[in-house]
């Protein structure tokens, strides 16, 4: 990120050194110092005042900020020392290399502080014990808790856990940062909160739309690097709009096209599978029917599919006995169906015989026996499809019935809202019967915690075979869930029943069933109890999992082809905030400013579209070519700045600390502004400013001066660098930087403000005025020294 966000300042120093034959110049180093002053004073002034109302932003990782802020000052102190103290007027090889090596040292130390890396594991350390609420707490000298000893009730002597308090303890392990599992759980918690907000705002959204909305919400909440905010600011400044909106819109279009294509392919495959041939195919749809014996007539549907639907086709059919017998249970049927041109379906009607004798449920079949075209012969254009046989089950309705729940175990997602369970009436459907039911708690709790308790009776009317009961399930929106409760049926009761004769009992082998049938009473069947398992919503869990995997900010900064890059270069988009809709869900149209900036920057947008896409060579092609092109542009900028200063009569050092520094820091200004508004902390805005300033010295000055010093050492000459204006600027900056950081810390610990950024309007205005004044003081003092109005021997 340092090579990306600070590349102009770094490359300007390197290119100036090389371009001048490895001799020191004023433009590059002065730009680094001037850029640091603008970043620290002006950008911080903007960030303090940009928040609406009395909103505040505090630095979360204060230790990292304290370290980078110290480095940002010490870096310039070091720069002053090597210019004026260690070897005045000369930069030696070791000075340049040490300056360069400070960069990885600073980054590594900041990382270690950020993750709270444990250095204590490598040393021995004494501990002490204290007693709190009956427990023995083992602590280090600085208060870090290592263990908590509790009494073991199973031991007679009440020994403590394995801690020897009379000896020094060598720390083998000690909490260093967040536990990875805890960190992942925190990410899941944030993702679930985003899911809840998205669903509350869009209650009618389907699963895919909801997942998309949640991913967008998570992207907005994600911590974003300074590099992202610089890219976002550049996009808006050049009329390319919000990068999140651009990428998600493109992804939506891509997904919709893929979904439409997949749907079309599925439909074609289904048609081909159904037809099986190019002509006409005939089959039963559906192939299973259930009727009560008192229904009178059963209707069976035969359908035709294929390409030649305008031919006349004849299909033969006949009934086939099963356990149901012709003449006593149904009237046999045999005949021919005629599909006229354009007919897609035909119906076969079969009469069902009703009697008052109890029988077990029985079935028979209807078979398609042949198919032929209009000429009376079968050919390749006509065929029978599958299924070519339909089964009709006849339910006897001369017994009150046996009542059972359809499932012994049933799994339901917590988002179902209303659980529907079926109670089935078997072995008869005569009379009006009531079946009591109620819920019983298990690991799932009623009363609105996991489900709503219910108790009641459900009534089966005469000839009614299926009823449903509904149980409200409470959506706890948990990532993982598995809780159980039961639904229990009570003994069925007869409300109204016309007595009938029950015969054919000899065919029933089960003696218990014989007794029930002889008594003529309804009974409970196999499943008197259903065990309901409430589990997490798979869509919700997948949404959270996918969001944690897919909602990666890098996906919104990458490109896959040159065509995509050139297309984006010519497009004009609105440069609004992340909340880029106008309240009605419609995208905001580009403003006049967006169009003006687009056409002003069109040449450069097209020029940089030549950079290889990030998907090529793992992003290295993009990185290398982009650095080279930035270097080319930086060379041009340096020459223009020198000519400009020569034309208007300004010294290179003054041009560098003012115009060039302002130009290189302008994207950082917009990036910090956006970061201040969008982030919940101040780390992404002012926290990165101090780190960027340190990098500019260690990497920008260190790299350029190391190369030049090594070149001169190899040729037996000295790399001469006169402190002059640069040394004075560094000294002034260090003094003013300390004042700036002190003001920020005062704001943080002041009871009426309590944060580095934002706060009451009066304090914001005063703070911003102080910081702007510091920048003007720095510019004026540096300029006066350059023109010898101030004479300081450095």
XYZ file of C-alpha atoms in Angstrom, residues 13 150 164 273 303 336 371 436 576 581 672 689 731 772:
14
model
C 12.697 11.546 -5.084
C -10.630 -22.820 41.894
C 3.008 -23.631 42.197
C -36.426 -35.627 -21.201
C -51.042 -35.635 -21.398
C -59.408 -45.304 -26.864
C -50.560 -45.563 -29.436
C -57.080 -33.602 20.613
C -22.230 9.987 -4.286
C -29.840 5.839 -3.634
C -9.525 10.700 4.574
C -1.637 9.863 8.020
C 13.019 21.248 12.044
C -4.726 25.285 9.212
